[in-house]
């Protein structure tokens, strides 16, 4: 990565961090882009250069590919469910910030729920994640046109992912620390896996002879 690219990435990250702090402190709808720009010491045009709409400051538009990307990148011998469950467990064990294992995540959830546009975007994002995952499952599983299996499997795996995030948000809002939240959520994930049927758990298992291509 060039110096120019690194500086652009740093600027984008800085703007997003400043915006999120203001949104959590005052509420998403109570903060303007002009106020975000002033607090980040950049121009309004600079903010819009990096974020097309205000909601992008909180929820990146690329997030819809998360589950599909996990499945596309799964190793040989792993199923779609296995890859997603393994990723969630790894993130929980690492106390990963990307799934909200931070002290302030509960306040973020409260802020997002209080803003209608963010709530709608989160709901839409969950649907898009499932749709993208279903498309990948249909392609890799060789499903016939009209076969509902990829979509049904994707919906169940999408629910697992959403449930984990909700559980983290709920426990954070109750004041539990990230380590306790991770431990409790890992136990819940074990229970969820035990309740999933064998067909879901083994669906789209990648051939053990598969090797990654360039």
C-alpha atoms as a printed R data frame, in Angstrom:
    type eleno elety resid chain resno       x       y       z
1   ATOM     1    CA   UNK     A     1   0.000   0.000   0.000
2   ATOM     2    CA   UNK     A     2   1.349   3.398  -1.001
3   ATOM     3    CA   UNK     A     3   1.781   6.300   1.415
4   ATOM     4    CA   UNK     A     4  -1.112   8.105  -0.297
5   ATOM     5    CA   UNK     A     5  -3.408   5.106   0.155
6   ATOM     6    CA   UNK     A     6  -2.429   4.735   3.815
7   ATOM     7    CA   UNK     A     7  -3.173   8.396   4.476
8   ATOM     8    CA   UNK     A     8  -6.566   8.096   2.813
9   ATOM     9    CA   UNK     A     9  -7.371   5.020   4.900
10  ATOM    10    CA   UNK     A    10  -6.275   6.806   8.084
11  ATOM    11    CA   UNK     A    11  -8.440   9.808   7.222
12  ATOM    12    CA   UNK     A    12 -11.467   7.618   6.552
13  ATOM    13    CA   UNK     A    13 -10.968   5.708   9.816
14  ATOM    14    CA   UNK     A    14 -10.528   8.964  11.749
15  ATOM    15    CA   UNK     A    15 -13.737  10.469  10.366
16  ATOM    16    CA   UNK     A    16 -15.710   7.305  11.152
17  ATOM    17    CA   UNK     A    17 -14.360   7.122  14.712
18  ATOM    18    CA   UNK     A    18 -15.178  10.774  15.397
19  ATOM    19    CA   UNK     A    19 -18.658  10.380  13.897
20  ATOM    20    CA   UNK     A    20 -19.431   7.266  15.927
21  ATOM    21    CA   UNK     A    21 -18.369   8.992  19.150
22  ATOM    22    CA   UNK     A    22 -20.678  11.917  18.418
23  ATOM    23    CA   UNK     A    23 -23.568   9.648  17.420
24  ATOM    24    CA   UNK     A    24 -23.284   7.594  20.603
25  ATOM    25    CA   UNK     A    25 -23.007  10.701  22.793
26  ATOM    26    CA   UNK     A    26 -25.847  12.699  21.236
27  ATOM    27    CA   UNK     A    27 -27.878  10.383  19.005
28  ATOM    28    CA   UNK     A    28 -27.571   9.680  15.285
29  ATOM    29    CA   UNK     A    29 -30.341  12.051  14.204
30  ATOM    30    CA   UNK     A    30 -29.060  14.877  16.414
31  ATOM    31    CA   UNK     A    31 -25.634  15.106  14.726
32  ATOM    32    CA   UNK     A    32 -25.133  16.687  11.302
33  ATOM    33    CA   UNK     A    33 -22.452  15.923   8.732
34  ATOM    34    CA   UNK     A    34 -21.189  19.488   9.208
35  ATOM    35    CA   UNK     A    35 -20.678  18.771  12.905
36  ATOM    36    CA   UNK     A    36 -18.851  15.547  12.115
37  ATOM    37    CA   UNK     A    37 -16.587  17.395   9.691
38  ATOM    38    CA   UNK     A    38 -15.824  20.123  12.225
39  ATOM    39    CA   UNK     A    39 -15.025  17.616  14.982
40  ATOM    40    CA   UNK     A    40 -12.787  15.618  12.634
41  ATOM    41    CA   UNK     A    41 -11.101  18.814  11.381
42  ATOM    42    CA   UNK     A    42 -11.955  18.132   7.728
43  ATOM    43    CA   UNK     A    43 -14.334  19.731   5.227
44  ATOM    44    CA   UNK     A    44 -17.891  18.557   4.606
45  ATOM    45    CA   UNK     A    45 -16.851  17.631   1.063
46  ATOM    46    CA   UNK     A    46 -14.095  15.422   2.465
47  ATOM    47    CA   UNK     A    47 -16.629  13.516   4.565
48  ATOM    48    CA   UNK     A    48 -18.800  12.940   1.500
49  ATOM    49    CA   UNK     A    49 -15.765  11.864  -0.518
50  ATOM    50    CA   UNK     A    50 -15.395   8.912   1.830
51  ATOM    51    CA   UNK     A    51 -19.015   8.319   2.866
52  ATOM    52    CA   UNK     A    52 -21.797   8.778   0.327
53  ATOM    53    CA   UNK     A    53 -24.562   8.968   2.920
54  ATOM    54    CA   UNK     A    54 -24.607   9.580   6.659
55  ATOM    55    CA   UNK     A    55 -25.516   5.958   7.446
56  ATOM    56    CA   UNK     A    56 -22.251   4.788   5.823
57  ATOM    57    CA   UNK     A    57 -20.400   6.358   8.750
58  ATOM    58    CA   UNK     A    58 -21.939   3.721  11.012
59  ATOM    59    CA   UNK     A    59 -22.677   0.728   8.764
60  ATOM    60    CA   UNK     A    60 -20.307   0.214   5.798
61  ATOM    61    CA   UNK     A    61 -22.180  -0.845   2.625
62  ATOM    62    CA   UNK     A    62 -19.739  -3.726   1.982
63  ATOM    63    CA   UNK     A    63 -20.853  -5.535   5.143
64  ATOM    64    CA   UNK     A    64 -23.513  -7.447   3.190
65  ATOM    65    CA   UNK     A    65 -20.798  -9.768   1.817
66  ATOM    66    CA   UNK     A    66 -19.604 -10.924   5.241
67  ATOM    67    CA   UNK     A    67 -21.254 -14.371   5.376
68  ATOM    68    CA   UNK     A    68 -20.779 -15.061   1.677
69  ATOM    69    CA   UNK     A    69 -17.071 -14.189   1.962
70  ATOM    70    CA   UNK     A    70 -16.655 -16.560   4.910
71  ATOM    71    CA   UNK     A    71 -18.188 -19.393   2.899
72  ATOM    72    CA   UNK     A    72 -16.224 -18.613  -0.257
73  ATOM    73    CA   UNK     A    73 -13.002 -18.693   1.747
74  ATOM    74    CA   UNK     A    74 -13.696 -21.925   3.639
75  ATOM    75    CA   UNK     A    75 -11.012 -24.626   3.462
76  ATOM    76    CA   UNK     A    76 -11.361 -28.033   1.881
77  ATOM    77    CA   UNK     A    77 -13.470 -30.398   3.953
78  ATOM    78    CA   UNK     A    78 -15.435 -27.582   5.573
79  ATOM    79    CA   UNK     A    79 -19.167 -27.010   5.118
80  ATOM    80    CA   UNK     A    80 -20.822 -23.598   4.886
81  ATOM    81    CA   UNK     A    81 -22.185 -23.907   8.416
82  ATOM    82    CA   UNK     A    82 -18.860 -25.169   9.700
83  ATOM    83    CA   UNK     A    83 -17.036 -22.176   8.248
84  ATOM    84    CA   UNK     A    84 -19.463 -19.646   9.722
85  ATOM    85    CA   UNK     A    85 -19.525 -21.313  13.142
86  ATOM    86    CA   UNK     A    86 -15.728 -21.542  13.198
87  ATOM    87    CA   UNK     A    87 -15.393 -17.865  12.283
88  ATOM    88    CA   UNK     A    88 -17.816 -16.773  14.986
89  ATOM    89    CA   UNK     A    89 -16.036 -18.904  17.579
90  ATOM    90    CA   UNK     A    90 -12.666 -17.490  16.564
91  ATOM    91    CA   UNK     A    91 -13.962 -13.921  16.788
92  ATOM    92    CA   UNK     A    92 -15.501 -14.595  20.198
93  ATOM    93    CA   UNK     A    93 -12.315 -16.151  21.546
94  ATOM    94    CA   UNK     A    94 -10.259 -13.210  20.260
95  ATOM    95    CA   UNK     A    95 -12.756 -10.722  21.732
96  ATOM    96    CA   UNK     A    96 -12.941  -9.234  18.244
97  ATOM    97    CA   UNK     A    97 -14.105  -5.632  17.985
98  ATOM    98    CA   UNK     A    98 -15.842  -6.396  14.665
99  ATOM    99    CA   UNK     A    99 -18.623  -8.278  16.474
100 ATOM   100    CA   UNK     A   100 -19.002  -5.725  19.238
101 ATOM   101    CA   UNK     A   101 -16.836  -7.155  22.012
102 ATOM   102    CA   UNK     A   102 -15.970  -3.713  23.323
103 ATOM   103    CA   UNK     A   103 -17.068  -1.802  26.395
104 ATOM   104    CA   UNK     A   104 -19.153   0.671  24.373
105 ATOM   105    CA   UNK     A   105 -21.043  -1.722  22.111
106 ATOM   106    CA   UNK     A   106 -24.199  -1.608  24.202
107 ATOM   107    CA   UNK     A   107 -24.422   2.168  23.749
108 ATOM   108    CA   UNK     A   108 -23.894   1.718  20.009
109 ATOM   109    CA   UNK     A   109 -26.791  -0.752  19.831
110 ATOM   110    CA   UNK     A   110 -29.043   1.621  21.760
111 ATOM   111    CA   UNK     A   111 -28.087   4.487  19.436
112 ATOM   112    CA   UNK     A   112 -28.740   2.418  16.306
113 ATOM   113    CA   UNK     A   113 -32.110   1.172  17.545
114 ATOM   114    CA   UNK     A   114 -33.194   4.735  18.356
115 ATOM   115    CA   UNK     A   115 -32.536   5.924  14.789
116 ATOM   116    CA   UNK     A   116 -35.208   4.709  12.307
117 ATOM   117    CA   UNK     A   117 -32.905   4.968   9.289
118 ATOM   118    CA   UNK     A   118 -30.183   2.929  10.989
119 ATOM   119    CA   UNK     A   119 -32.661   0.323  12.245
120 ATOM   120    CA   UNK     A   120 -34.016  -0.049   8.721
121 ATOM   121    CA   UNK     A   121 -30.522  -0.292   7.302
122 ATOM   122    CA   UNK     A   122 -29.510  -2.978   9.800
123 ATOM   123    CA   UNK     A   123 -32.618  -4.985   8.924
124 ATOM   124    CA   UNK     A   124 -31.899  -4.571   5.239
125 ATOM   125    CA   UNK     A   125 -28.272  -5.535   5.757
126 ATOM   126    CA   UNK     A   126 -29.296  -8.782   7.444
127 ATOM   127    CA   UNK     A   127 -31.530  -9.624   4.477
128 ATOM   128    CA   UNK     A   128 -28.762  -8.786   2.005
129 ATOM   129    CA   UNK     A   129 -26.320 -11.013   3.899
130 ATOM   130    CA   UNK     A   130 -28.742 -13.920   3.609
131 ATOM   131    CA   UNK     A   131 -29.400 -13.230  -0.078
132 ATOM   132    CA   UNK     A   132 -25.667 -13.095  -0.888
133 ATOM   133    CA   UNK     A   133 -25.040 -16.262   1.084
134 ATOM   134    CA   UNK     A   134 -27.911 -18.053  -0.669
135 ATOM   135    CA   UNK     A   135 -26.467 -17.091  -4.042
136 ATOM   136    CA   UNK     A   136 -23.048 -18.514  -3.146
137 ATOM   137    CA   UNK     A   137 -24.591 -21.702  -1.749
138 ATOM   138    CA   UNK     A   138 -26.655 -22.190  -4.891
139 ATOM   139    CA   UNK     A   139 -23.567 -21.771  -7.082
140 ATOM   140    CA   UNK     A   140 -21.246 -24.003  -5.077
141 ATOM   141    CA   UNK     A   141 -23.852 -26.599  -4.180
142 ATOM   142    CA   UNK     A   142 -24.943 -27.056  -7.769
143 ATOM   143    CA   UNK     A   143 -28.589 -26.475  -6.867
144 ATOM   144    CA   UNK     A   144 -31.177 -26.841  -9.601
145 ATOM   145    CA   UNK     A   145 -33.217 -23.745 -10.544
146 ATOM   146    CA   UNK     A   146 -36.115 -23.397  -8.150
147 ATOM   147    CA   UNK     A   147 -34.490 -25.509  -5.418
148 ATOM   148    CA   UNK     A   148 -35.286 -23.701  -2.137
149 ATOM   149    CA   UNK     A   149 -32.536 -25.455  -0.162
150 ATOM   150    CA   UNK     A   150 -29.780 -22.822  -0.564
151 ATOM   151    CA   UNK     A   151 -32.108 -20.038   0.578
152 ATOM   152    CA   UNK     A   152 -33.442 -22.050   3.513
153 ATOM   153    CA   UNK     A   153 -29.941 -22.970   4.680
154 ATOM   154    CA   UNK     A   154 -28.814 -19.359   4.248
155 ATOM   155    CA   UNK     A   155 -31.740 -18.119   6.337
156 ATOM   156    CA   UNK     A   156 -30.855 -20.463   9.185
157 ATOM   157    CA   UNK     A   157 -27.171 -19.484   9.119
158 ATOM   158    CA   UNK     A   158 -28.121 -15.820   8.863
159 ATOM   159    CA   UNK     A   159 -30.253 -16.231  11.991
160 ATOM   160    CA   UNK     A   160 -27.304 -17.778  13.848
161 ATOM   161    CA   UNK     A   161 -25.108 -14.803  12.946
162 ATOM   162    CA   UNK     A   162 -27.787 -12.257  13.880
163 ATOM   163    CA   UNK     A   163 -28.520 -14.044  17.161
164 ATOM   164    CA   UNK     A   164 -24.868 -13.909  18.209
165 ATOM   165    CA   UNK     A   165 -24.736 -10.159  17.561
166 ATOM   166    CA   UNK     A   166 -28.007  -9.590  19.430
167 ATOM   167    CA   UNK     A   167 -26.752 -11.622  22.383
168 ATOM   168    CA   UNK     A   168 -23.526  -9.623  22.526
169 ATOM   169    CA   UNK     A   169 -25.475  -6.358  22.352
170 ATOM   170    CA   UNK     A   170 -27.922  -7.441  25.049
171 ATOM   171    CA   UNK     A   171 -25.224  -8.563  27.457
172 ATOM   172    CA   UNK     A   172 -23.141  -5.455  26.817
173 ATOM   173    CA   UNK     A   173 -26.154  -3.253  27.563
174 ATOM   174    CA   UNK     A   174 -26.561  -5.137  30.870
175 ATOM   175    CA   UNK     A   175 -23.031  -4.126  31.830
176 ATOM   176    CA   UNK     A   176 -21.278  -7.473  31.412
177 ATOM   177    CA   UNK     A   177 -17.588  -7.320  30.493
178 ATOM   178    CA   UNK     A   178 -16.363  -8.581  27.084
179 ATOM   179    CA   UNK     A   179 -14.685 -11.704  28.513
180 ATOM   180    CA   UNK     A   180 -17.839 -12.863  30.281
181 ATOM   181    CA   UNK     A   181 -19.913 -12.074  27.192
182 ATOM   182    CA   UNK     A   182 -17.585 -14.070  24.943
183 ATOM   183    CA   UNK     A   183 -17.661 -17.090  27.275
184 ATOM   184    CA   UNK     A   184 -21.459 -17.065  27.587
185 ATOM   185    CA   UNK     A   185 -21.977 -16.571  23.855
186 ATOM   186    CA   UNK     A   186 -19.594 -19.416  22.998
187 ATOM   187    CA   UNK     A   187 -21.681 -21.703  25.213
188 ATOM   188    CA   UNK     A   188 -24.845 -20.507  23.498
189 ATOM   189    CA   UNK     A   189 -23.275 -21.127  20.102
190 ATOM   190    CA   UNK     A   190 -22.564 -24.728  21.134
191 ATOM   191    CA   UNK     A   191 -26.240 -25.140  22.018
192 ATOM   192    CA   UNK     A   192 -27.328 -23.614  18.710
193 ATOM   193    CA   UNK     A   193 -25.059 -25.975  16.772
194 ATOM   194    CA   UNK     A   194 -26.508 -28.979  18.622
195 ATOM   195    CA   UNK     A   195 -29.991 -27.913  17.513
196 ATOM   196    CA   UNK     A   196 -29.134 -27.547  13.831
197 ATOM   197    CA   UNK     A   197 -29.974 -30.524  11.647
198 ATOM   198    CA   UNK     A   198 -27.311 -32.667   9.996
199 ATOM   199    CA   UNK     A   199 -28.314 -31.469   6.543
200 ATOM   200    CA   UNK     A   200 -27.702 -27.840   7.457
201 ATOM   201    CA   UNK     A   201 -24.409 -28.633   9.189
202 ATOM   202    CA   UNK     A   202 -23.058 -30.594   6.210
203 ATOM   203    CA   UNK     A   203 -24.559 -28.562   3.363
204 ATOM   204    CA   UNK     A   204 -22.078 -27.358   0.724
205 ATOM   205    CA   UNK     A   205 -19.109 -29.218   2.193
206 ATOM   206    CA   UNK     A   206 -16.135 -28.404   0.033
207 ATOM   207    CA   UNK     A   207 -14.459 -31.405  -1.582
208 ATOM   208    CA   UNK     A   208 -11.373 -32.509   0.341
209 ATOM   209    CA   UNK     A   209  -9.491 -32.631  -2.961
210 ATOM   210    CA   UNK     A   210 -10.169 -28.932  -3.560
211 ATOM   211    CA   UNK     A   211  -7.193 -26.613  -3.791
212 ATOM   212    CA   UNK     A   212  -7.352 -22.795  -3.933
213 ATOM   213    CA   UNK     A   213  -6.770 -21.128  -7.276
214 ATOM   214    CA   UNK     A   214  -4.782 -17.993  -7.896
